[in-house]
Coordinates of C-alpha atoms and ligand atoms in Angstrom, one line a residue:
X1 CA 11.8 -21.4 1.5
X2 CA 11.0 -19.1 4.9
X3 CA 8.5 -20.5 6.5
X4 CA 6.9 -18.0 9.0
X5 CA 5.8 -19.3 12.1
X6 CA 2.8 -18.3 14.7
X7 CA 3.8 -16.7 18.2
X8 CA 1.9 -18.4 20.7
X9 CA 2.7 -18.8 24.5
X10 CA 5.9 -16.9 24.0
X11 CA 7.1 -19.4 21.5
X12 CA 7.7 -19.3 17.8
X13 CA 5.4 -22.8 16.7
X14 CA 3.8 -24.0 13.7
X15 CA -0.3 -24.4 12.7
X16 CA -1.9 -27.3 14.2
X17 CA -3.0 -28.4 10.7
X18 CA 0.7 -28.2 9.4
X19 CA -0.6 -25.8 6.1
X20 CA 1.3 -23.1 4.8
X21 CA -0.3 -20.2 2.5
X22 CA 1.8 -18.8 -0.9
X23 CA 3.4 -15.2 0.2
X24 CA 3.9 -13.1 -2.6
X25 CA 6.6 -10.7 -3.5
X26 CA 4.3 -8.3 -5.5
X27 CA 7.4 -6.9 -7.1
X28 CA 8.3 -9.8 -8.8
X29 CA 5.1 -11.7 -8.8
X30 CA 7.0 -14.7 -7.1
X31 CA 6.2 -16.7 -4.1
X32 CA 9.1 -16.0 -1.9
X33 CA 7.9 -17.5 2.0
X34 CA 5.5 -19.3 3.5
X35 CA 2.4 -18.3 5.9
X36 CA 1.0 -20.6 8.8
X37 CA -2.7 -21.1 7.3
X38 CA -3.9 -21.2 10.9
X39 CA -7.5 -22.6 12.5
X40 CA -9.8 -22.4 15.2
X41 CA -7.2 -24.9 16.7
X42 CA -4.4 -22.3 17.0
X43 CA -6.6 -19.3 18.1
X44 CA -7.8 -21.9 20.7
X45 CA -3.9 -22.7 21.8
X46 CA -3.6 -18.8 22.0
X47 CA -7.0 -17.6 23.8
X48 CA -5.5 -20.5 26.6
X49 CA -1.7 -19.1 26.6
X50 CA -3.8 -15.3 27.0
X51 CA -6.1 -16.8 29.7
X52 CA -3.2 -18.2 31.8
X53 CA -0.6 -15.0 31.0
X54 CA -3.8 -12.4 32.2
X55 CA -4.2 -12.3 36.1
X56 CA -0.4 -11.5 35.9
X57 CA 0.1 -9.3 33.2
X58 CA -3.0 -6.9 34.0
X59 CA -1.7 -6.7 37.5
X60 CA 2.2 -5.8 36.4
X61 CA 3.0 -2.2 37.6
X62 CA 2.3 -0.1 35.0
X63 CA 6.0 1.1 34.8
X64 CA 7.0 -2.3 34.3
X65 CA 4.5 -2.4 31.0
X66 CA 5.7 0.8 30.2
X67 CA 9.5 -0.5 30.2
X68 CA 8.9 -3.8 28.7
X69 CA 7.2 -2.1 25.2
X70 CA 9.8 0.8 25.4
X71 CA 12.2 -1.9 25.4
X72 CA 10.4 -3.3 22.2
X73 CA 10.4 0.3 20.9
X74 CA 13.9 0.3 20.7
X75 CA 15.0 -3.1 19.1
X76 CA 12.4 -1.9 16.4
X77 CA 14.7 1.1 15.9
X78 CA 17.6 -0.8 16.2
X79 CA 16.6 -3.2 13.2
X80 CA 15.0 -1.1 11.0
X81 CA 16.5 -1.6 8.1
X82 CA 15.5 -5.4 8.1
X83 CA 12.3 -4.5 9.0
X84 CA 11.6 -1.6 6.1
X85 CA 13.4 -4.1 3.5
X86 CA 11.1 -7.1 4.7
X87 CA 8.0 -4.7 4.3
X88 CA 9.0 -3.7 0.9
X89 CA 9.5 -7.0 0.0
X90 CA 6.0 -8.2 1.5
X91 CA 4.3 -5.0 0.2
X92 CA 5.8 -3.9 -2.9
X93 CA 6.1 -0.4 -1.6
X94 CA 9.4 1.4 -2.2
X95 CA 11.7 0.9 0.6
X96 CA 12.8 4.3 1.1
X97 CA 8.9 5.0 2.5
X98 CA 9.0 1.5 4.8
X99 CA 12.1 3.3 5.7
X100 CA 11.0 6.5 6.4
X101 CA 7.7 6.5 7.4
X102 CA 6.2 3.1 8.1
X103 CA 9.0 1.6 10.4
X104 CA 9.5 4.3 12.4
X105 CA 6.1 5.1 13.0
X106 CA 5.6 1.8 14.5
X107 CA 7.9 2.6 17.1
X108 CA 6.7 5.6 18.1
X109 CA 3.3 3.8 18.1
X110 CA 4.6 1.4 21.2
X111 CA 6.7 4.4 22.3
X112 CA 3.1 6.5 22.6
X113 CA 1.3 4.2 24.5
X114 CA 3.7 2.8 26.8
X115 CA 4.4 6.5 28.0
X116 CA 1.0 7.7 28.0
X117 CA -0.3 4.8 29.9
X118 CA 2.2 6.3 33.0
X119 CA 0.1 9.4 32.5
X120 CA -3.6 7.6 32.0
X121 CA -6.0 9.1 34.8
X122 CA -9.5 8.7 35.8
X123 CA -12.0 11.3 36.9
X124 CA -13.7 12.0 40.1
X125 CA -17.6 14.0 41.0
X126 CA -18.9 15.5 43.7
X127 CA -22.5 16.1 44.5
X128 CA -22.4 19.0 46.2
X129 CA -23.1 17.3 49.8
X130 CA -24.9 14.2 48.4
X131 CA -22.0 11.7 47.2
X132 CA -18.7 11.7 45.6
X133 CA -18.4 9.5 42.7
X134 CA -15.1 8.4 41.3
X135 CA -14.1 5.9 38.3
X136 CA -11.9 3.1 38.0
X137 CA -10.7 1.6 34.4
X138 CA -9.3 -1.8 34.5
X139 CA -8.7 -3.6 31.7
X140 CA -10.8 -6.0 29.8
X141 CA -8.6 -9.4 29.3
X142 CA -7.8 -10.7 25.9
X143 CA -8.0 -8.3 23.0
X144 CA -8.3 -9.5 19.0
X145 CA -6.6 -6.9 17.0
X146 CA -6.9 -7.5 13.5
X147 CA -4.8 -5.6 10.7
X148 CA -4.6 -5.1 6.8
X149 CA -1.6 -5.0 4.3
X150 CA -1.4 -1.4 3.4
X151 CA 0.5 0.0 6.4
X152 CA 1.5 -3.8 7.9
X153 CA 3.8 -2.7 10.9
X154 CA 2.0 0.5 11.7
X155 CA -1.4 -0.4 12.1
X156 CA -0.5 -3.8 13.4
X157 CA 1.2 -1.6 16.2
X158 CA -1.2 1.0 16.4
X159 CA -3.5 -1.4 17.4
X160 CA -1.5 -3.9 20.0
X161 CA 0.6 -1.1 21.9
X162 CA -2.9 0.2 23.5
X163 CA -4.3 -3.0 24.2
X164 CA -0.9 -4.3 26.1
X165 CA 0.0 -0.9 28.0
X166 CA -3.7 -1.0 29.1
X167 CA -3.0 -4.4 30.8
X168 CA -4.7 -6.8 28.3
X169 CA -3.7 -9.8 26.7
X170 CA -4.2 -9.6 22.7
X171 CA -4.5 -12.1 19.8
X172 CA -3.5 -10.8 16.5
X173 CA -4.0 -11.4 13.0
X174 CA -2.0 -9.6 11.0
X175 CA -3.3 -9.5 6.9
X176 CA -2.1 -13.1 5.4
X177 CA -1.1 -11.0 2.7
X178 CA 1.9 -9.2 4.3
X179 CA 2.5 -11.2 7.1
X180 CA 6.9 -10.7 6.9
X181 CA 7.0 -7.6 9.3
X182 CA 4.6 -9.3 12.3
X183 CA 6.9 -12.1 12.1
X184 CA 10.1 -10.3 12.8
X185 CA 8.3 -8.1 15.2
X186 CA 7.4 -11.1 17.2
X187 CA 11.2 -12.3 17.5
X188 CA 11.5 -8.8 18.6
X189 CA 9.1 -9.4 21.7
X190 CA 11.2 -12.5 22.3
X191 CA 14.2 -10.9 22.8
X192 CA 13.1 -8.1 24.9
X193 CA 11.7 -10.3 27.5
X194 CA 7.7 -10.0 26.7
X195 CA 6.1 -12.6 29.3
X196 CA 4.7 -15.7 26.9
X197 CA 1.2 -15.3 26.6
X198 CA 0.7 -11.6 26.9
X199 CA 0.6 -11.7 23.0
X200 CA 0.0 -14.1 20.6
X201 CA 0.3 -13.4 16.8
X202 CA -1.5 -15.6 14.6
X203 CA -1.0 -16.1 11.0
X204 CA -3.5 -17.0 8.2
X205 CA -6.4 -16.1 6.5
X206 CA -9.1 -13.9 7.8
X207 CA -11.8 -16.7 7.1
X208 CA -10.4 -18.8 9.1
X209 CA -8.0 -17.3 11.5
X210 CA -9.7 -14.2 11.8
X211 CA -13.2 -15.8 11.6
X212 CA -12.1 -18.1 14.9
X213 CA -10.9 -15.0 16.7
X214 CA -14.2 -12.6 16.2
X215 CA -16.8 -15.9 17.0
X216 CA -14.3 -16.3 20.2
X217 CA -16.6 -16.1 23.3
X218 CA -13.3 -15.4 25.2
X219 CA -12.2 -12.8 23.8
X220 CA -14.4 -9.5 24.5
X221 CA -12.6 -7.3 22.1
X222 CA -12.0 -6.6 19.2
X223 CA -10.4 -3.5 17.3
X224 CA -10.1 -4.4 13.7
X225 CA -9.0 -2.3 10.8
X226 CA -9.9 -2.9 7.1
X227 CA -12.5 -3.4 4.4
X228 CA -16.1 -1.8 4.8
X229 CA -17.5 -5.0 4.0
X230 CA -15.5 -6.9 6.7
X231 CA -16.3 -5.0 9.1
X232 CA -20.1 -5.1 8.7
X233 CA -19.2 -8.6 9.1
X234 CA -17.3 -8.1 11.9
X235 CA -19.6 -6.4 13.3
X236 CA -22.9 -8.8 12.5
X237 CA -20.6 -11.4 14.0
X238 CA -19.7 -9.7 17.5
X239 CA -22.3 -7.6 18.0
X240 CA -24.9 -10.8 19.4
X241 CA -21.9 -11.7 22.4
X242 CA -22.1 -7.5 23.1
X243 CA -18.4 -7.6 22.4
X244 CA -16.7 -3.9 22.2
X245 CA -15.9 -2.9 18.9
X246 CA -13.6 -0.4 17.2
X247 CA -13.7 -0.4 13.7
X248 CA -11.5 1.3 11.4
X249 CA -12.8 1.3 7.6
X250 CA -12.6 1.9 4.2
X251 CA -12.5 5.8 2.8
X252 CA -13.4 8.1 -0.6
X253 CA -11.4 11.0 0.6
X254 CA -12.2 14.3 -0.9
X255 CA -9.4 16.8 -1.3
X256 CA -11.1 20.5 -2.1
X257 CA -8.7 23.1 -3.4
X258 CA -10.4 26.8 -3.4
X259 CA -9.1 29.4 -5.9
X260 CA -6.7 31.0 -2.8
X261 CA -4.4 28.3 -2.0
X262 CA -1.2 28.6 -2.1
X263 CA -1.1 26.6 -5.6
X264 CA 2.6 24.9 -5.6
X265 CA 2.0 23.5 -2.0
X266 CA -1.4 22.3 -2.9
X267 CA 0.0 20.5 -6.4
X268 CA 2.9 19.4 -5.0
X269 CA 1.1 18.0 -1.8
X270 CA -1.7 16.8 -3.5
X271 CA 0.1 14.2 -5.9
X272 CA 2.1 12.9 -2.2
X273 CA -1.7 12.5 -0.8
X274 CA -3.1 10.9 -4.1
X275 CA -0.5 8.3 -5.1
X276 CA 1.8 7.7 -1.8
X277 CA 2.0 3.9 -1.7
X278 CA 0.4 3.8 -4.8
X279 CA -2.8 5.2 -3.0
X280 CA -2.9 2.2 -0.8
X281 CA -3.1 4.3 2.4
X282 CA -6.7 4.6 3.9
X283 CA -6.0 8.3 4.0
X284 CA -4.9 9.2 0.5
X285 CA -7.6 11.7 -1.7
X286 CA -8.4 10.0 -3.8
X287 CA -11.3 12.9 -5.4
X288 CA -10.2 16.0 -5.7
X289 CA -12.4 18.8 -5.8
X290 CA -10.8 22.6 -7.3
X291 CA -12.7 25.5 -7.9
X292 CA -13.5 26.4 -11.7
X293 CA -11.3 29.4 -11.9
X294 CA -8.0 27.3 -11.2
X295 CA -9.5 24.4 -12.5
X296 CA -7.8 23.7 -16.0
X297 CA -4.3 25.5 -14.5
X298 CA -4.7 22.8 -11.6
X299 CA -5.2 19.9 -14.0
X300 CA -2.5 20.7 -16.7
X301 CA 0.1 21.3 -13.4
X302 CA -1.0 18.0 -12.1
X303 CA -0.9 15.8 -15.2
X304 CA 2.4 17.2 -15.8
X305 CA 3.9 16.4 -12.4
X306 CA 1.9 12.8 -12.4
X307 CA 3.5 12.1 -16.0
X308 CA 7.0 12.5 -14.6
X309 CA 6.4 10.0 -11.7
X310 CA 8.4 6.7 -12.5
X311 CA 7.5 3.3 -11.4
X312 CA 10.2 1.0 -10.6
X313 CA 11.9 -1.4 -8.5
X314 CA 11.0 -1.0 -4.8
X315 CA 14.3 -2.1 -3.7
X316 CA 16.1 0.8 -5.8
X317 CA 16.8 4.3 -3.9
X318 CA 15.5 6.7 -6.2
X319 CA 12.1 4.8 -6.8
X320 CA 9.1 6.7 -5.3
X321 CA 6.2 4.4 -6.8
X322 CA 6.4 0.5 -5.9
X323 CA 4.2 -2.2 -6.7
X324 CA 0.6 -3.0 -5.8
X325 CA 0.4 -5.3 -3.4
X326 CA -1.4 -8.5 -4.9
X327 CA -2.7 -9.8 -8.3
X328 CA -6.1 -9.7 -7.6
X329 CA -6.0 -6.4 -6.1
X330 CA -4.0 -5.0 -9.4
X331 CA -6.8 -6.5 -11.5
X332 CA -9.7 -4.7 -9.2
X333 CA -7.6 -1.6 -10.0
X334 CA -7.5 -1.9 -13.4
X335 CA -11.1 -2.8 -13.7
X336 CA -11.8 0.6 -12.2
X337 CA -10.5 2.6 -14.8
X338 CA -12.4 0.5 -17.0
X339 CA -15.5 1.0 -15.1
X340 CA -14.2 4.9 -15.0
X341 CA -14.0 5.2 -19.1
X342 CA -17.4 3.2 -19.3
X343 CA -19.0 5.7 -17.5
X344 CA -18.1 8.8 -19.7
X345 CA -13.9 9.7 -17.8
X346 CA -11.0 10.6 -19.8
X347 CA -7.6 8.9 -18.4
X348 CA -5.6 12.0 -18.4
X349 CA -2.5 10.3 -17.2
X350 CA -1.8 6.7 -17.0
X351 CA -4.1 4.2 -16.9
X352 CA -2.1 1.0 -17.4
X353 CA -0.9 -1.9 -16.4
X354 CA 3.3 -1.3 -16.3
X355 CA 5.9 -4.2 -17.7
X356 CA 9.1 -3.4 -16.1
X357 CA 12.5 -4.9 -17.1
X358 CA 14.5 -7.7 -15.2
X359 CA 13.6 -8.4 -11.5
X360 CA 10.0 -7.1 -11.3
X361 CA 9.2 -8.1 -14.9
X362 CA 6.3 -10.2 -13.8
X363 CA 5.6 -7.7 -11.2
X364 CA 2.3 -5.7 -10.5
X365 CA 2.4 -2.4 -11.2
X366 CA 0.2 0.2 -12.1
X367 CA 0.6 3.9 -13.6
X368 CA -0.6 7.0 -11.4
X369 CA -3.8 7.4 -13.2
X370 CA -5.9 10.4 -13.5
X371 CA -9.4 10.9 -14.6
X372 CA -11.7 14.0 -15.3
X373 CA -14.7 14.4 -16.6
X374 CA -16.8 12.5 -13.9
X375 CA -20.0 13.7 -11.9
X376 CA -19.9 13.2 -8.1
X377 CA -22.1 10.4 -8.3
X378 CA -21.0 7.7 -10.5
X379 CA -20.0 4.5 -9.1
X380 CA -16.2 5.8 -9.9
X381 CA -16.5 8.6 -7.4
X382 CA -18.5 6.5 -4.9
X383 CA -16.7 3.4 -4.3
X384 CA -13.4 2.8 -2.7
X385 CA -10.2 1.8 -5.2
X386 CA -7.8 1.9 -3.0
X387 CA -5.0 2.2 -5.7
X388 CA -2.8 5.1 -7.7
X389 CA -6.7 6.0 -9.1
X390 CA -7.4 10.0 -8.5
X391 CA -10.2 11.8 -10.2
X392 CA -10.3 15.6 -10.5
X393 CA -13.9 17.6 -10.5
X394 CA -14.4 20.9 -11.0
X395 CA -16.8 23.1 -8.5
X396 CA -18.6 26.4 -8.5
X397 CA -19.3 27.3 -4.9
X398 CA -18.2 26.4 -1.4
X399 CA -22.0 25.0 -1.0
X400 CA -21.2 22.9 -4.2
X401 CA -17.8 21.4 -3.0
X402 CA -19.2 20.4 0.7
X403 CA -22.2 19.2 -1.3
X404 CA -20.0 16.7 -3.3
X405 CA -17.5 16.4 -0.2
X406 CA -19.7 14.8 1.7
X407 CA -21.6 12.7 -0.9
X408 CA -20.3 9.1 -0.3
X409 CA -20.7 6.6 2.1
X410 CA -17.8 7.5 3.6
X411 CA -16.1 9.8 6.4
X412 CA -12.6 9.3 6.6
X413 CA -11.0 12.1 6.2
X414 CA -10.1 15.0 3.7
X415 CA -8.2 17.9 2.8
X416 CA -8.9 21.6 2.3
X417 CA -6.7 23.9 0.9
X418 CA -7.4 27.7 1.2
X419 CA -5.6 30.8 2.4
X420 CA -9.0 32.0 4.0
X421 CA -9.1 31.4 7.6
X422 CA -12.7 31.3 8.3
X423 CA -13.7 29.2 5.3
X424 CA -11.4 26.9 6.5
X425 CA -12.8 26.4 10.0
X426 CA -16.5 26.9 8.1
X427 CA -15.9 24.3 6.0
X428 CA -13.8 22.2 8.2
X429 CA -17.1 21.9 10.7
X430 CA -19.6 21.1 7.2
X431 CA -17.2 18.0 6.0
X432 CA -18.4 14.4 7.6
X433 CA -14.8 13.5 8.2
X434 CA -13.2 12.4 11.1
X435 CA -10.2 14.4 10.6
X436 CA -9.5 17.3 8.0
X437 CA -6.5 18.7 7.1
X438 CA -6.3 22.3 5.9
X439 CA -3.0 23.1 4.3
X440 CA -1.2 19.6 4.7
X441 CA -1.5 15.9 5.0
X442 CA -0.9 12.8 6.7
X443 CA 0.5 14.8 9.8
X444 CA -0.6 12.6 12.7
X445 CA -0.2 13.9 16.6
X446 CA -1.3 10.6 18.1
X447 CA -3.0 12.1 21.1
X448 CA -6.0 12.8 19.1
X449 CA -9.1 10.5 18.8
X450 CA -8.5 8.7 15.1
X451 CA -11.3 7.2 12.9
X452 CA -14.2 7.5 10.4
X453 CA -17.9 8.9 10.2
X454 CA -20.2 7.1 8.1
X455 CA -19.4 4.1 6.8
X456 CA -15.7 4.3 7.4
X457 CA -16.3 2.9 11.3
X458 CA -17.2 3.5 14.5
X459 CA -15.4 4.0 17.4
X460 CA -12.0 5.9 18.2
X461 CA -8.5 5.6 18.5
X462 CA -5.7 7.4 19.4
X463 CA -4.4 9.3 22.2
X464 CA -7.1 8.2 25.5
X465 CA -9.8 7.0 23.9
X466 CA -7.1 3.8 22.5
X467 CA -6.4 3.6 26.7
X468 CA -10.2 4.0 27.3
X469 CA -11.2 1.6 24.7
X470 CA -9.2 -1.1 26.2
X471 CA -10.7 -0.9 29.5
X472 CA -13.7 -1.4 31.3
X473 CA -14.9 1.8 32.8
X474 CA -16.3 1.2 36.9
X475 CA -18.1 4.0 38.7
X476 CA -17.6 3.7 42.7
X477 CA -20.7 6.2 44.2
X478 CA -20.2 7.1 48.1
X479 CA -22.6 8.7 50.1
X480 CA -21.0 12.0 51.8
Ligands
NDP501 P1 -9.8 -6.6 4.6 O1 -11.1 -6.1 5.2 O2 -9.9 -7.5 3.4 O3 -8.9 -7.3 5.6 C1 -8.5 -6.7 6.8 C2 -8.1 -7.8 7.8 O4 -9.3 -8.5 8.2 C3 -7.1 -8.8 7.2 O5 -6.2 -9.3 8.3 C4 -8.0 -9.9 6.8 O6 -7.4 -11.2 6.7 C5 -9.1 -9.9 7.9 N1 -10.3 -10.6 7.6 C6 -10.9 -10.8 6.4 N2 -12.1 -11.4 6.6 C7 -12.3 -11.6 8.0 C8 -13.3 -12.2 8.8 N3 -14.3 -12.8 8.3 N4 -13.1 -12.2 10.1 C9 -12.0 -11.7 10.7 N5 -11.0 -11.1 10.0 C10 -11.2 -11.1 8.6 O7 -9.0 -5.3 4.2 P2 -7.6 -5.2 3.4 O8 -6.6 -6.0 4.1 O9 -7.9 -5.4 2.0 O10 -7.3 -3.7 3.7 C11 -7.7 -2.6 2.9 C12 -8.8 -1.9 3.5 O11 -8.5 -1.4 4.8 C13 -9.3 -0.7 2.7 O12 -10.7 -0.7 2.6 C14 -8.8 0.5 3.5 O13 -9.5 1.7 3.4 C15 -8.9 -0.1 4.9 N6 -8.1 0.7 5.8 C16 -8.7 1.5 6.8 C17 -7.9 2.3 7.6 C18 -8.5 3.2 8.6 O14 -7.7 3.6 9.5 N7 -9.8 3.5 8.6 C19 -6.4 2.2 7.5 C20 -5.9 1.3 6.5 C21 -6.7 0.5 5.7 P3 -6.9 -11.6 5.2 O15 -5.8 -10.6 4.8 O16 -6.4 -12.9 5.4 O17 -8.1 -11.5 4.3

């Protein structure tokens, strides 16, 4: 069996303690590699290979950085079908979306900050006649990015291709559930010449691996993206050594549809934002909100279209809805739509575990579900599922669908649809999200600060602030 092996020091090596960790194939329910179950021993072996790879890396031209993760860009692009079909095959998600959207936004992740970094500039003040004042940003040293299993290769890039271009070392973790893509990504960095040390990819679980790396009192940063509750930890953990923290958390992402949208895009957009990778993407709505006079027209439209969704083998072209990604996280799902019929919701569509023939008989899989008859403020409409799970709500006023908009603990994001311009920047400036669409989804122009209000994090990334958050800001004062 494939054992997967950690990237320290430039080399492909194997844990100190010699353990390996089950990898799933959530399609099939089958253990089909193996993951390094890695220590405070390897994190150790990488903070040294970072420490020693530093004074050089951080002082490399920056065109040099820039070439060396373009050059990365590109092998990514030249093996992406390897790459999609191992994320399917870690993920469960249908290859045709690794393929289409997750793979290639990874390269133009690196591709983004190795080209921005050529165009990264710092500010200079004058006082009047007093002093001029001008800023330097250097960067920091070694980074710990830490990733999930939703988006593997995309947020696992999203994170490192700042950190490097900036002139840091980093030590990653990606999620020991869908560790496949990381792997291959590090024989990647092999082959286009990435100095050993500048990063290190460790496997294993975030208890251990990921534990070492945030207790780490040599490494000073740490941009982490996943579960509320681990980053509170994170966060409790880091924030007694003052380390600089950028967390990217968990979402309940409203979708509001007013009475004047143009209904077809809204439908057909909406079931893409409620189930794409069976709602495993931080971003999908997962509660969506419609005005009462479209209300049961909305509904009917959207059980319909949900009802003709099919579930099958990720592997197969045609399928749009792949697995879930683990066990455990199928049986969370389904406990939710327990809890959601407990508390008074009717399963409109789905709502069932899904048996499918041959290769993914023992598979885990799940029906889009769909659930009305909810209030705002049940624990169903509170708390993150993070599966194919959407409940629909009607609303009378715009006051009433901010109101329950903004009602969770959580600011991710969220969508507005509506043909009216000025309720749409109204409403867009009332909604504690940090981004909302009106009138689509999911598009992402990278130069724009990303992340969450509330409980879904702190800190931003994306565009400058990624650059500015992996360096150390230095203001020089001279008297005129
Ligand atoms: P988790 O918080 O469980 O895990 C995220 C990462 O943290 C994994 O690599 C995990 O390792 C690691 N980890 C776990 N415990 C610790 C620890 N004590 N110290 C250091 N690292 C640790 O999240 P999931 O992987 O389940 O991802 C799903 C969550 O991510 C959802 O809540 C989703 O909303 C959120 N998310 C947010 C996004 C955003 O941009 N705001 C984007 C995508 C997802 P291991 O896998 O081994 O447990």
């Amino acid at each position: 069996m494939k054992k997967i092996q950690n990237y320290i020091n430039g080399e492909l090596v194997a844990p100190q303690s010699g353990q390996y960790i089950d990898n799933f194939n959530p399609a099939e329910g089958k253990v089909y590699s193996l993951t390094p179950d890695s220590g405070s021993q390897d994190i150790q072996r990488a903070v040294n290979a970072a420490k020693t790879a530093f004074p050089s890396w951080s002082s490399t031209p920056v065109e040099m950085r820039s070439n060396l993760l373009l050059r990365i860009a590109v092998l990514i692009d030249k093996n992406l079908n390897q790459l999609a079909l191992a994320e399917s095959i870690d993920n469960g998600k249908p290859l045709s979306l690794a393929s289409s959207v997750d793979i290639p936004r990874a390269s133009s992740n690196i591709r983004f900050f190795a080209t921005a970094i050529l165009h990264f500039n710092t500010d200079a003040h004058k006082m009047d006649n007093v002093a001029i004042n001008y800023t330097t940003r250097e960067p920091i040293g070694i980074a710990g990015c830490i990733s999930p299993w939703n988006l593997p290769l995309y947020l696992f890039t999203w994170k490192i291709a700042p950190a490097l271009a900036a002139g840091n070392c980093v030590i990653a973790k990606p999620s020991e559930i869908t560790p496949m893509t990381a792997y291959l990504f590090s024989e990647l960095c092999i082959e286009a010449g990435l100095p050993k040390g500048v990063l290190n990819i460790v496997h294993g679980l975030g208890t251990k691996a990921g534990q070492a790396i945030i207790e780490h009192q040599d490494i000073p940063i740490i941009s982490f993206t996943g579960g509320t509750a681990t980053g509170k930890h994170i966060a409790a953990t880091a924030a007694p050594m003052f380390k600089k923290l950028s967390l990217e958390l968990g979402g309940k992402n409203p979708n509001l549809i007013f009475a004047d949208c143009d209904f077809d895009q809204a439908l057909n957009t909406s079931v893409m934002s409620s189930f794409s990778n069976q709602g495993q993407i931080c971003l999908c709505g997962s509660r969506i909100l419609v005005e009462r006079s479209i209300y049961d027209k909305f509904v009917t439209a959207f059980v319909d279209k949900v009802n003709k969704m099919t579930i099958g083998d990720p592997l197969e072209d045609t399928t749009k809805t792949g697995a879930v990604v683990s066990e455990s996280h199928m049986k969370k799902v389904l406990s939710y739509i327990k809890l959601a019929k407990e508390e008074g919701g009717q399963v409109v569509a789905g709502g069932q575990q899904v048996h499918l023939k041959g290769r993914c008989e023992n598979g885990y899989f799940i029906e889009p579900t769909v659930i009305t008859g909810l209030g705002h403020n049940c624990r169903t409409n509170q708390e993150e599922i993070f599966g194919p799970v959407v409940t629909i709500m009607p609303f009378d006023t715009q006051e009433e669908a901010v109101k329950y908009a903004n009602s969770t603990a959580y600011g991710l994001s969220a969508t507005l649809w509506t043909e009216n311009i000025t309720r749409a920047h109204n409403i867009a400036h009332q909604l504690k999200s940090g981004i909302v669409w009106v009138n689509c989804w999911l598009v992402r122009d990278l130069r724009t600060p990303f992340g969450g209000m509330k409980q879904s994090g702190v800190g931003r990334e994306g565009g400058n602030e990624a650059l500015r958050f992996f360096t150390e800001a230095k203001n020089v004062c001279i008297k005129l």
